[in-house]
Every structure is written in structure tokens, then in C-alpha cells.
Coordinates of C-alpha atoms in Angstrom, one line a residue:
K1 CA 0.0 0.0 0.0
C2 CA 2.8 2.4 0.8
A3 CA 4.3 1.8 -2.7
E4 CA 0.9 2.4 -4.3
N5 CA 0.3 5.6 -2.4
L6 CA 3.8 6.9 -3.4
D7 CA 3.1 6.2 -7.1
F8 CA -0.2 7.9 -6.9
K9 CA 1.4 11.1 -5.4
R10 CA 4.0 11.1 -8.1
V11 CA 1.3 11.0 -10.8
L12 CA -0.6 13.9 -9.1
W13 CA 2.7 16.0 -8.9
Y14 CA 3.4 15.3 -12.6
N15 CA -0.1 16.3 -13.7
Y16 CA 0.0 19.5 -11.7
H17 CA 3.5 20.7 -12.6
M18 CA 3.8 19.5 -16.2
E19 CA 0.4 20.7 -17.3
T20 CA 0.6 23.0 -20.3
Q21 CA -0.2 26.6 -19.4
E22 CA -2.3 28.6 -21.8
I23 CA -0.8 32.1 -22.7
T24 CA -2.7 34.8 -24.6
V25 CA -1.2 36.6 -27.6
E26 CA -1.4 40.0 -25.7
K27 CA 0.6 38.5 -22.8
L28 CA 3.2 37.0 -25.1
L29 CA 3.7 40.3 -27.0
K30 CA 4.0 42.1 -23.7
I31 CA 6.8 39.7 -22.6
I32 CA 8.6 40.2 -25.9
E33 CA 8.4 44.0 -25.6
E34 CA 9.8 43.9 -22.1
K35 CA 12.7 41.7 -23.3
D36 CA 13.4 44.0 -26.2
R37 CA 13.3 47.0 -24.0
T38 CA 15.7 45.4 -21.5
I39 CA 18.0 44.4 -24.3
A40 CA 17.9 48.0 -25.7
E41 CA 18.7 49.5 -22.3
L42 CA 21.5 47.1 -21.8
K43 CA 23.0 48.0 -25.2
Q44 CA 22.7 51.7 -24.4
Q45 CA 24.4 51.1 -21.0
V46 CA 27.2 49.2 -22.7
Q47 CA 27.6 52.0 -25.3
W48 CA 27.7 54.6 -22.5
F49 CA 30.3 52.6 -20.6
M50 CA 32.5 52.2 -23.6
E51 CA 32.2 56.0 -24.3
Q52 CA 33.3 56.7 -20.8
I53 CA 36.2 54.4 -21.0
R54 CA 37.5 55.8 -24.3
L55 CA 37.0 59.4 -23.0
A56 CA 38.7 58.6 -19.7
K57 CA 41.7 57.1 -21.6
H58 CA 41.8 60.2 -23.9
R59 CA 41.8 62.5 -20.9
Q60 CA 44.6 60.6 -19.2
F61 CA 46.8 59.8 -22.2
G62 CA 45.7 62.0 -25.1
I63 CA 46.1 65.6 -25.8
S64 CA 43.9 68.1 -24.1
S65 CA 43.7 70.5 -27.0
E66 CA 40.3 70.8 -28.7
Q67 CA 41.7 72.0 -32.0
T68 CA 40.2 70.5 -35.1
N69 CA 42.4 68.3 -37.2
V70 CA 43.2 70.1 -40.5
H71 CA 43.1 66.8 -42.3
Q72 CA 39.6 66.0 -41.0
M73 CA 36.8 65.9 -43.7
N74 CA 35.4 69.4 -44.2
L75 CA 31.7 69.8 -44.3
F76 CA 32.1 73.1 -46.3
N77 CA 33.7 73.8 -49.6
E78 CA 37.3 74.9 -49.7
A79 CA 36.6 78.5 -50.9
E80 CA 34.4 79.3 -47.9
A81 CA 36.8 77.6 -45.5
A82 CA 39.8 79.6 -46.7
A83 CA 38.0 82.9 -47.1
D84 CA 39.4 85.8 -45.2
L85 CA 37.2 88.9 -45.1
T86 CA 39.9 91.0 -43.4
A87 CA 42.6 90.4 -46.0
P88 CA 43.1 93.3 -48.4
E89 CA 43.1 92.9 -52.2
P90 CA 46.6 92.2 -53.5
S91 CA 48.1 94.9 -55.7
L92 CA 50.4 94.3 -58.7
S93 CA 53.9 95.8 -58.8
E94 CA 56.9 95.1 -60.9
V95 CA 60.0 94.0 -59.0
K96 CA 63.6 93.5 -60.1
A97 CA 65.4 90.2 -59.6
H98 CA 67.4 90.2 -56.4
Y99 CA 69.3 87.9 -54.1
R100 CA 68.7 87.6 -50.5
K101 CA 71.2 86.5 -47.9
K102 CA 70.2 83.6 -45.7
R103 CA 68.7 85.0 -42.5
T104 CA 69.1 83.7 -39.0
R105 CA 66.2 82.0 -37.3
L106 CA 63.5 84.3 -35.9
T107 CA 63.5 84.1 -32.1
T108 CA 61.1 85.5 -29.5
D109 CA 63.8 85.7 -26.8
K110 CA 64.8 89.3 -26.4
L111 CA 66.3 91.2 -23.5
P112 CA 65.0 94.7 -22.6
E113 CA 67.2 97.5 -23.6
D114 CA 66.8 99.4 -20.3
L115 CA 68.5 96.7 -18.2
P116 CA 71.6 97.8 -16.4
V117 CA 74.8 96.6 -18.0
E118 CA 77.8 95.3 -16.1
I119 CA 80.9 95.4 -18.3
I120 CA 83.8 93.1 -17.7
E121 CA 87.0 93.8 -19.7
H122 CA 89.3 90.9 -20.5
E123 CA 92.8 92.2 -21.4
L124 CA 96.2 90.6 -21.7
P125 CA 98.8 91.6 -19.1
E126 CA 101.3 94.2 -20.4
S127 CA 104.1 91.6 -20.4
E128 CA 102.1 89.5 -22.9
R129 CA 101.4 92.4 -25.3
I130 CA 104.7 91.9 -27.2
C131 CA 104.7 90.9 -30.8
S132 CA 106.3 87.5 -31.2
D133 CA 107.8 88.5 -34.6
C134 CA 109.4 91.9 -34.0
G135 CA 109.1 92.5 -30.3
S136 CA 107.0 95.7 -30.6
E137 CA 104.1 96.5 -28.3
M138 CA 100.8 95.4 -29.6
H139 CA 97.6 97.6 -29.6
T140 CA 93.9 96.7 -29.4
M141 CA 92.7 96.2 -32.9
G142 CA 89.2 95.1 -32.1
R143 CA 86.8 93.6 -29.5
E144 CA 84.8 90.5 -29.3
I145 CA 81.5 90.9 -27.2
R146 CA 79.5 88.2 -25.6
E147 CA 76.4 89.0 -23.5
E148 CA 74.9 87.0 -20.7
L149 CA 71.8 87.4 -18.6
K150 CA 72.8 87.5 -14.9
I151 CA 70.1 86.9 -12.3
I152 CA 70.5 88.4 -8.8
P153 CA 68.1 86.7 -6.3
A154 CA 65.9 88.9 -4.2
K155 CA 67.5 90.2 -1.1
A156 CA 66.0 91.5 2.1
V157 CA 67.0 94.9 3.5
I158 CA 65.9 96.5 6.8
V159 CA 64.5 100.0 6.2
R160 CA 64.9 102.1 9.4
H161 CA 62.8 105.2 9.5
V162 CA 64.4 107.9 11.7
R163 CA 62.1 110.8 12.4
H164 CA 63.7 114.0 13.6
V165 CA 61.9 116.0 16.3
Y166 CA 62.7 119.7 16.5
S167 CA 62.4 122.1 19.4
C168 CA 63.5 125.7 20.1
R169 CA 66.6 126.1 22.4
N170 CA 65.8 129.7 23.1
C171 CA 62.2 128.9 24.3
E172 CA 63.7 126.0 26.4
E173 CA 65.7 128.6 28.3
T174 CA 63.4 131.6 28.3
S175 CA 59.8 130.4 28.0
D176 CA 57.5 128.1 29.8
R177 CA 56.3 126.7 26.4
V178 CA 58.5 124.9 24.0
P179 CA 57.3 124.4 20.4
V180 CA 58.0 120.9 19.1
V181 CA 57.8 120.1 15.4
K182 CA 58.2 116.6 13.9
A183 CA 59.4 115.8 10.4
D184 CA 56.9 114.2 8.0
M185 CA 57.1 110.4 7.9
P186 CA 54.9 108.2 5.8
E187 CA 52.3 106.0 7.6
P188 CA 53.1 102.2 7.6
V189 CA 51.0 99.8 5.7
I190 CA 50.3 97.9 9.0
K191 CA 50.8 99.7 12.2
G192 CA 52.9 98.0 14.8
S193 CA 54.3 95.6 12.2
F194 CA 57.7 95.4 10.5
A195 CA 55.9 94.6 7.1
S196 CA 56.8 97.0 4.3
P197 CA 54.7 97.6 1.2
E198 CA 57.2 95.7 -0.9
T199 CA 57.1 92.7 1.5
I200 CA 53.4 92.3 1.4
A201 CA 53.3 92.8 -2.4
H202 CA 56.0 90.2 -2.8
I203 CA 54.1 87.6 -0.6
A204 CA 50.9 88.4 -2.5
T205 CA 52.3 88.0 -6.0
Q206 CA 54.1 84.9 -5.0
K207 CA 51.0 83.3 -3.7
F208 CA 48.3 84.6 -6.0
M209 CA 50.3 85.0 -9.3
M210 CA 53.1 82.5 -9.0
A211 CA 50.9 79.9 -7.1
S212 CA 53.5 79.5 -4.3
P213 CA 51.7 78.6 -1.0
L214 CA 52.8 80.3 2.2
Y215 CA 54.5 77.3 3.6
R216 CA 56.8 77.3 0.6
Q217 CA 57.5 80.9 1.0
E218 CA 58.2 80.2 4.7
Q219 CA 60.9 77.8 3.7
E220 CA 62.4 80.2 1.2
W221 CA 62.6 83.0 3.9
K222 CA 64.2 80.4 6.3
Q223 CA 66.9 79.6 3.7
N224 CA 67.8 83.3 3.6
G225 CA 68.1 83.3 7.4
I226 CA 64.8 85.1 8.1
L227 CA 62.3 83.4 10.4
L228 CA 58.9 84.5 9.1
S229 CA 56.0 82.1 9.8
R230 CA 53.2 81.4 7.4
Q231 CA 50.7 82.6 10.1
T232 CA 52.3 86.0 10.2
M233 CA 52.3 86.3 6.4
S234 CA 48.6 85.3 6.4
N235 CA 47.8 87.9 9.0
W236 CA 49.6 90.5 7.0
L237 CA 47.7 89.7 3.8
I238 CA 44.3 89.7 5.4
K239 CA 45.0 92.9 7.5
A240 CA 46.3 94.8 4.4
C241 CA 43.3 93.6 2.4
E242 CA 40.7 94.7 4.9
E243 CA 42.2 98.1 5.5
W244 CA 43.4 99.2 2.1
L245 CA 42.4 96.9 -0.8
E246 CA 38.7 96.4 -0.2
P247 CA 37.7 100.1 -0.9
I248 CA 39.6 99.8 -4.2
Y249 CA 37.8 96.5 -4.9
E250 CA 34.4 98.1 -4.3
K251 CA 35.2 101.1 -6.5
M252 CA 36.3 98.6 -9.3
K253 CA 33.0 96.8 -8.8
Q254 CA 31.1 100.0 -9.4
R255 CA 33.0 100.7 -12.6
L256 CA 32.5 97.1 -13.7
C257 CA 28.7 97.3 -13.3
S258 CA 28.7 100.5 -15.4
H259 CA 29.6 98.6 -18.5
D260 CA 27.0 97.1 -20.9
V261 CA 28.7 93.8 -21.6
L262 CA 30.2 91.4 -19.0
H263 CA 31.4 87.8 -18.7
G264 CA 30.8 85.5 -15.7
D265 CA 32.0 82.1 -14.5
E266 CA 32.5 80.1 -11.3
T267 CA 34.6 77.3 -9.9
V268 CA 34.8 75.3 -6.8
L269 CA 36.8 76.1 -3.7
Q270 CA 37.3 74.3 -0.4
V271 CA 37.1 76.3 2.8
L272 CA 38.0 74.3 6.0
K273 CA 36.4 76.4 8.7
E274 CA 33.2 77.6 7.0
P275 CA 30.5 78.0 9.7
G276 CA 27.7 75.4 9.5
K277 CA 29.5 73.4 6.8
A278 CA 31.7 70.3 6.8
A279 CA 35.4 70.8 5.8
Q280 CA 34.9 68.6 2.8
S281 CA 32.0 70.6 1.4
K282 CA 32.2 72.8 -1.7
S283 CA 32.3 76.6 -1.7
Y284 CA 32.6 78.7 -4.9
M285 CA 34.7 81.4 -6.3
W286 CA 32.7 83.5 -8.8
L287 CA 34.3 85.7 -11.5
F288 CA 32.9 88.7 -13.4
R289 CA 34.9 90.7 -15.9
T290 CA 34.6 93.2 -18.7
S291 CA 34.4 92.2 -22.3
G292 CA 36.7 93.0 -25.2
E293 CA 34.9 96.3 -26.0
A294 CA 36.1 97.9 -22.7
K295 CA 39.0 100.3 -22.9
H296 CA 40.3 99.3 -19.5
Q297 CA 39.7 95.8 -18.4
I298 CA 38.4 94.9 -14.9
I299 CA 38.4 91.3 -13.5
L300 CA 36.8 90.7 -10.1
Y301 CA 36.5 87.5 -8.1
D302 CA 33.8 87.0 -5.5
Y303 CA 33.8 84.3 -2.8
Q304 CA 30.5 82.7 -1.8
P305 CA 29.8 79.6 0.3
D306 CA 27.5 78.0 -2.4
R307 CA 26.3 78.2 -6.0
K308 CA 22.9 79.8 -5.5
H309 CA 21.7 82.1 -8.3
T310 CA 21.2 84.9 -5.7
H311 CA 25.0 85.5 -5.5
P312 CA 25.5 86.8 -9.1
E313 CA 22.2 88.7 -8.7
E314 CA 23.5 90.4 -5.6
F315 CA 26.9 91.1 -7.1
L316 CA 25.5 92.6 -10.3
K317 CA 23.0 94.8 -8.5
G318 CA 22.9 98.0 -10.5
F319 CA 24.1 96.3 -13.7
S320 CA 21.9 96.2 -16.8
G321 CA 23.1 94.7 -20.0
Y322 CA 24.5 91.5 -21.5
L323 CA 26.2 88.7 -19.5
H324 CA 28.2 86.0 -21.2
A325 CA 27.9 82.7 -19.2
D326 CA 27.9 78.9 -19.6
G327 CA 24.8 76.7 -19.5
Y328 CA 24.4 76.8 -15.7
E329 CA 20.7 77.3 -14.9
G330 CA 21.5 79.8 -12.1
Y331 CA 22.4 82.5 -14.6
H332 CA 19.1 82.0 -16.4
K333 CA 17.3 83.1 -13.2
L334 CA 18.8 86.6 -13.2
P335 CA 16.5 89.6 -13.5
E336 CA 15.1 90.6 -16.9
N337 CA 17.4 93.6 -17.2
I338 CA 20.3 91.1 -17.6
T339 CA 20.3 89.3 -20.9
V340 CA 22.3 86.1 -20.7
I341 CA 24.4 85.1 -23.7
G342 CA 25.2 81.5 -24.3
C343 CA 28.7 80.0 -25.0
W344 CA 29.4 78.2 -28.3
A345 CA 32.7 77.0 -26.9
H346 CA 30.7 74.8 -24.4
M347 CA 28.5 73.6 -27.3
R348 CA 31.5 72.6 -29.3
R349 CA 33.2 71.0 -26.3
K350 CA 30.3 68.6 -25.8
L351 CA 30.5 67.6 -29.5
V352 CA 34.2 67.2 -29.3
E353 CA 33.8 64.9 -26.3
A354 CA 31.2 62.9 -28.1
M355 CA 33.6 62.5 -31.1
K356 CA 36.6 61.5 -28.9
A357 CA 34.5 58.9 -27.1
L358 CA 34.1 57.0 -30.4
P359 CA 36.7 54.5 -31.9
K360 CA 39.3 56.4 -33.9
D361 CA 38.3 54.8 -37.2
K362 CA 34.7 56.1 -36.8
Q363 CA 35.4 59.7 -35.6
A364 CA 35.9 61.4 -38.9
D365 CA 32.6 60.3 -40.4
S366 CA 30.5 60.6 -37.2
N367 CA 27.6 63.0 -36.6
A368 CA 29.7 64.5 -33.7
A369 CA 32.4 65.5 -36.2
K370 CA 29.8 67.2 -38.4
G371 CA 28.6 69.1 -35.4
V372 CA 32.1 70.2 -34.6
E373 CA 32.6 71.5 -38.2
Y374 CA 29.5 73.6 -37.9
C375 CA 30.9 75.2 -34.8
D376 CA 34.3 75.6 -36.4
K377 CA 32.7 77.5 -39.3
L378 CA 30.9 79.9 -36.9
F379 CA 34.2 80.6 -35.1
H380 CA 36.0 81.0 -38.4
L381 CA 33.5 83.7 -39.3
E382 CA 34.1 85.5 -36.0
R383 CA 37.8 85.7 -36.8
Q384 CA 37.0 87.4 -40.1
F385 CA 34.7 89.9 -38.2
A386 CA 37.4 90.7 -35.6
L387 CA 38.5 94.0 -37.2
L388 CA 35.0 95.3 -38.1
T389 CA 33.1 97.9 -36.1
P390 CA 30.4 96.5 -33.8
E391 CA 27.6 97.6 -36.1
D392 CA 29.2 96.1 -39.2
R393 CA 29.9 93.0 -37.2
R394 CA 26.3 92.7 -36.3
R395 CA 25.2 93.0 -40.0
E396 CA 27.8 90.4 -41.2
R397 CA 26.6 88.0 -38.5
E398 CA 23.0 88.5 -39.6
R399 CA 24.1 87.9 -43.2
L400 CA 26.5 84.9 -42.8
S401 CA 26.3 83.5 -39.2
K402 CA 22.6 83.3 -38.8
P403 CA 21.9 81.1 -41.9
L404 CA 24.7 78.8 -40.8
M405 CA 23.2 78.6 -37.3
D406 CA 19.8 77.8 -38.7
E407 CA 21.3 75.1 -40.9
F408 CA 23.0 73.7 -37.8
Y409 CA 19.7 73.5 -35.9
D410 CA 17.9 72.0 -38.8
W411 CA 20.6 69.3 -38.8
I412 CA 20.2 68.9 -35.0
G413 CA 16.4 68.6 -35.3
N414 CA 16.8 65.6 -37.7
L415 CA 19.4 63.9 -35.6
N416 CA 18.3 60.8 -33.7
A417 CA 20.7 60.1 -30.9
L418 CA 20.2 58.1 -27.7
P419 CA 19.6 60.5 -24.9
K420 CA 22.1 59.0 -22.4
I421 CA 25.1 58.8 -24.7
L422 CA 27.4 61.8 -25.1
L423 CA 26.1 62.8 -28.5
G424 CA 22.5 62.7 -27.2
R425 CA 23.5 64.9 -24.3
A426 CA 25.2 67.3 -26.8
V427 CA 22.0 67.4 -28.9
Q428 CA 19.9 68.0 -25.7
Y429 CA 22.3 70.9 -24.7
A430 CA 21.9 72.4 -28.2
R431 CA 18.1 72.3 -28.0
T432 CA 17.7 73.6 -24.5
Q433 CA 20.3 76.4 -24.9
R434 CA 19.3 77.6 -28.3
K435 CA 17.7 80.9 -27.3
Y436 CA 20.9 81.7 -25.3
L437 CA 23.3 80.6 -28.0
E438 CA 21.6 82.7 -30.7
R439 CA 21.7 85.9 -28.6
Y440 CA 25.2 86.9 -29.6
L441 CA 23.7 88.0 -32.9
L442 CA 21.8 90.8 -31.1
D443 CA 24.8 93.2 -30.7
G444 CA 28.1 93.5 -32.4
R445 CA 29.9 94.0 -29.1
L446 CA 29.0 90.5 -28.0
E447 CA 31.2 87.5 -28.4
I448 CA 30.5 84.0 -29.6
S449 CA 32.0 82.3 -26.5
N450 CA 32.7 82.8 -22.8
N451 CA 36.3 81.9 -23.2
R452 CA 37.4 85.3 -21.9
A453 CA 36.0 84.5 -18.5
E454 CA 37.4 81.0 -18.6
R455 CA 40.9 82.3 -19.3
S456 CA 40.6 84.8 -16.4
I457 CA 39.5 82.1 -13.9
K458 CA 42.4 79.8 -14.9
P459 CA 45.0 81.5 -12.7
F460 CA 42.8 80.8 -9.7
V461 CA 42.4 77.1 -10.7
I462 CA 46.2 76.8 -11.1
G463 CA 46.8 78.3 -7.7
R464 CA 44.2 76.0 -6.2
K465 CA 46.1 73.0 -7.3
N466 CA 49.1 74.3 -5.2
W467 CA 47.5 75.7 -2.0
I468 CA 44.5 73.2 -2.3
F469 CA 42.2 75.0 0.2
C470 CA 41.5 78.2 2.2
N471 CA 41.5 77.9 5.9
T472 CA 38.8 80.5 6.8
P473 CA 36.1 82.5 5.0
N474 CA 38.1 85.7 5.7
G475 CA 41.1 84.2 3.9
A476 CA 38.9 83.2 1.0
R477 CA 37.5 86.7 0.7
A478 CA 41.0 88.2 0.9
S479 CA 42.1 85.8 -1.8
A480 CA 39.3 87.0 -4.0
V481 CA 40.4 90.6 -3.6
Y482 CA 44.1 89.9 -4.3
Y483 CA 43.3 87.8 -7.4
S484 CA 41.1 90.7 -8.6
L485 CA 43.8 93.3 -8.3
I486 CA 46.5 91.1 -9.6
E487 CA 44.6 89.8 -12.7
T488 CA 43.2 93.3 -13.4
A489 CA 46.8 94.7 -13.3
R490 CA 48.1 92.0 -15.7
E491 CA 45.2 92.5 -18.1
N492 CA 46.0 96.3 -18.3
G493 CA 49.8 95.9 -18.7
L494 CA 50.7 96.7 -15.1
N495 CA 53.4 94.9 -13.1
P496 CA 51.5 93.3 -10.2
F497 CA 54.3 93.6 -7.7
E498 CA 55.0 97.2 -8.6
Y499 CA 51.3 98.0 -8.6
L500 CA 50.6 96.5 -5.2
S501 CA 53.8 98.1 -3.8
W502 CA 52.6 101.5 -5.0
I503 CA 49.1 101.0 -3.6
F504 CA 50.4 100.0 -0.2
T505 CA 52.7 103.0 -0.2
Q506 CA 50.0 105.5 -1.3
V507 CA 46.8 104.4 0.3
P508 CA 47.8 104.7 4.0
N509 CA 48.8 108.3 3.2
L510 CA 45.8 109.1 1.0
G511 CA 45.3 112.9 0.7
K512 CA 48.7 113.9 2.1
T513 CA 51.0 116.2 0.1
G514 CA 52.8 114.1 -2.5
Y515 CA 50.3 111.3 -2.5
V516 CA 47.2 110.5 -4.5
T517 CA 43.9 112.0 -3.2
T518 CA 41.1 109.7 -4.3
I519 CA 40.4 106.0 -4.6
E520 CA 39.7 106.4 -8.3
D521 CA 43.4 107.2 -8.8
F522 CA 44.3 103.5 -8.1
L523 CA 42.0 102.1 -10.8
P524 CA 43.4 101.0 -14.2
G525 CA 43.6 103.9 -16.7
S526 CA 44.4 106.5 -14.0
T527 CA 47.0 109.1 -15.0
K528 CA 48.2 109.0 -11.4
I529 CA 49.7 105.5 -11.8
P530 CA 53.5 106.0 -12.3
Q531 CA 55.2 104.9 -15.4
K532 CA 57.4 102.4 -13.6
V533 CA 54.4 100.4 -12.6
Y534 CA 53.7 99.5 -16.3
I535 CA 55.4 96.6 -17.9
P536 CA 57.7 98.0 -20.6
K537 CA 56.6 96.8 -24.1
P538 CA 59.5 95.4 -26.1
K539 CA 60.1 97.0 -29.5
R540 CA 58.9 95.1 -32.4
Q541 CA 61.6 93.2 -34.2
D542 CA 62.4 94.2 -37.8
P543 CA 60.7 91.6 -40.1
E544 CA 63.5 92.2 -42.7
K545 CA 66.2 91.6 -40.1
Y546 CA 64.8 88.2 -39.1
A547 CA 63.3 85.6 -41.4
W548 CA 62.4 82.0 -41.2
E549 CA 64.8 79.6 -43.0
E550 CA 63.2 77.8 -45.9
E551 CA 63.4 74.4 -44.3
D552 CA 61.3 75.7 -41.3
I553 CA 58.4 76.9 -43.4

């Protein structure tokens, strides 16, 4: 009986589990659709991962330049690509046959003519100036000259100010009141400190222009026998900034906001002791600067603890005009009196990344390469318009750039790209940013890209790689002010060290006899800035004196 019961149970299990299940057509189609969808998603993920791998390899081992390969297939005909609207018409003239001597290689290395010259004469002793043939005394028939550049390292000097105090001897003997008169003596940059204007200017330029952190400067001072701690140097920089540089910074900000066209950008910054934030959290350094149409350039940095759109709105209070920016959404929330202009360099960069993420044999014929060529043509036209007046530039853009841009967007509209791959993201960026990218056509003073701001923020990014972080918010704000003055000085042809030294000498004595009288006198373009503060411009080399050798062409 036990065996019979066991067989019966086996039969029941088989009938239950092996019974054929009925599946409807709708259910079967749904299963197939889900499988196809899963396969498509997996293929898209694999493609995305392969793009990321190729792009990461290129970033690590490839060149960082985004220049277009001249051998790449051109979307446009040769005549349009080689056209130069700024080139004058050639004129015909008859020339006689001539021979030209082989010229030396053109070099960009040239020493300034106003450098002091130290002359060392190399002469024979009188006993050796005797002719070996006849025994007569020899004379100097010529001189061979060799020049060298001699570097004298910076040296420290103690400047001791001795102030004479005068009194009347006659009154000392005959009167109960003795007049006392003190000689004039300039005010120090920091009272109670042995810091001089040159010392603070040197520390500032080393840190904010040469990207040398204070701990490295501390080691350099120590090697010269001077014990100067990084904490003391930091205190000097912050104290001098708060007392003397911030009023100049605010005046520069007022002048900046009086312009009609500006550029803006931002980058991350780590501040260790930011109240209410972890040391690892991100803070931001914002940048705003004048455009190419300004006669005197102004570059200002602004430290903020986050990336909220309220910060550029607060900084640009009183400004009304055009602002070049990237695709960050925070700029698009600015008031209506600020018209945001998109950046075609960012548009092109996304297409370049999509092209570089492809296998090399597929890059030239890819849709990403075609998009890059559209952008290259727009930039090529801008180079042709560079010497035109703003009004003529606007008309030429309307005539040539706008049809090309419309053609680009027609091509984008017909492009089918997966949304999660790099090309799909570039297409999405082009579509969402279109109204901002087209706005540079509105005014001839506007530029096609925001590269001007990106170039100006690069010194801060290079410095950040060296000093890594700021310790306190006060230090971050002081860094913003120093970067502003130094980069503004460089942009206007001023020597940053001489400029800061002159400021720290003048501003504590503002209004006194022999010193400047207003804050405006410190701004670029002021006639009060001494000539020695400007970087001397080297004279242009004679093109006929130097020429490229034929094998170098």
C-alpha cells in the first residue's frame, strides 16, 4: 500500500506541474516587448560605458587641445573655409630680380634695452702684449663681445625710518612753552608691524600670481636666514586687504557694473572652517569681468559659500546689459534687465567629447564630427569679423552666421541620438540652450563664447592645485580681492608687484602732500599710476632683419 500511495502522489505531482499553461497573444507580446526594452537598455548602457572608458583614456593619455584636425573631412567647400574677409586685395607691382642672404632663425627671446649693463674687460697683461715676430708693443685692434643674462636673487633689507623731532633752544631757556615740530614720515602699511609695502606685495604676488603657497614661502625665507611664519604672512595679507584693498575693490566693482557687456564664470573652492558646513563641502569662487569692448579691463573675483543664483544677482546689482555665461541654470534666473548670452565653446566642447569617445576609425565620419565642423565655421567667421566695427559685425553676423546657425539647428532637429550617450547629451544641450546661443547675434559687441572669463579664472584654478584650500572665509575673501587686483593689473599691462607696492605705499597716506587724493586714482587707466608700474613693451623686431629659414616653413 505504501508503494501504491507513493506512485499515486507522483502521478498527481506530474499532472500538476507538467500541465501546459495557456498564454494569450497579448501577454506574449508584452513579454517580448519587455525583453526587447531590456536588451535596448543594456545595449545603451554598454555603449555609454564604452564611451566613458574611451573618453577617460583620452583625458589621461591623449592631448587636451580641442583643435580641429586640419586633415579632417570638411563639411564646407574649400573656398568658404579659406576665405578671409579682413585680407586686403593684392596689388600688382613690378620688382627686379634680387638675391637675399640667408637669414638667422626668428626668435622670441629678447632682453629689454633698459636693463643695467655690467661690463667686464678681458685684457692681456702688459708683459704679454709683445709681438712674437718683431718684439714691438701690440695695440687693441678690435673687441669680441659676448652678452649674458645675470640673475640676482631677491635680497632683504631693513629700512629704518628715523624721524627727527625739533624744538627751540631759546624757548627752552626763556619760555614756559617749548614748540615741538616733527618731520613728516609716511604711515606704515600695517601699524605695529615690520611689514613694508614691498614685503606684502612680494608675498601676495608669489601666492596669487606664481601659485606659491605660504608654507613654501616660509621655507624660502628660512633659507635666507629670516624666520617668518606662514601665520604672520597670512595675517599681513588679510589685514592689508581689509584696511586698504577692499575700498579699491568696491570702486572697481562700481565701474564694472557701469559697463554694458560682462562675462561670468564660477569654480569650486574648499574652505575648511566655514560656519555650518563640513570641511569637505564645496564653496565657490565667482568671477565677473569686462568684455573686449572695454578700454580698461576689470576682473573681479567673489567668494561665496555655495552656488545659488542669488549671488550673481546680488553682485551685479545695478548692472543692466548682457552677461556671457555657460549653461548653468542659475544664470538664467537673473532679473530681466540682464540678458544672458550662451557660449558656443561649451556647445563645441560637448560635441568634441562625443567625437573623442568614439573609436578612432569612426570619428571622422561621425555625426559629432559634423557638429564640430558647424561650430568651427561659426568661429571661423568670427575671426573674419574681428576688425569690423560693432555695427558692421552685427550686420555680417546676420548675413552669414545666422543662416549657418539655422542650418546647424535643422541638422540637430533631424538627428536621432540616444539621450544617455554623449552625442545625445550634446543634442539636448543644443536644443535647451538655443535661445541663449543665438543671442550673440543681437549686438556687435557680444562674443561667440565665454572663453574670456574661462581664461581669467584659470590662474585661480592653477593656484588652487598648489595651495589646495583656504582655511577660513576671511582668507577666501582676501584671496578674491588679491586675485582681482593682480589679474586686473596683468590685463592692463601693469606689473602686479610694482602695482601692489605702489598701492600699499600710497593708500595709507591718502590725501597727504605728494600722495594721491582719491580711490579712483588706483584704478586702471588712471593718470596717477607712475610709469614704472607699467610693464615695458619690447620694441617690435624688424621683419626684414629676421626671417624663417626655408626648411622651417
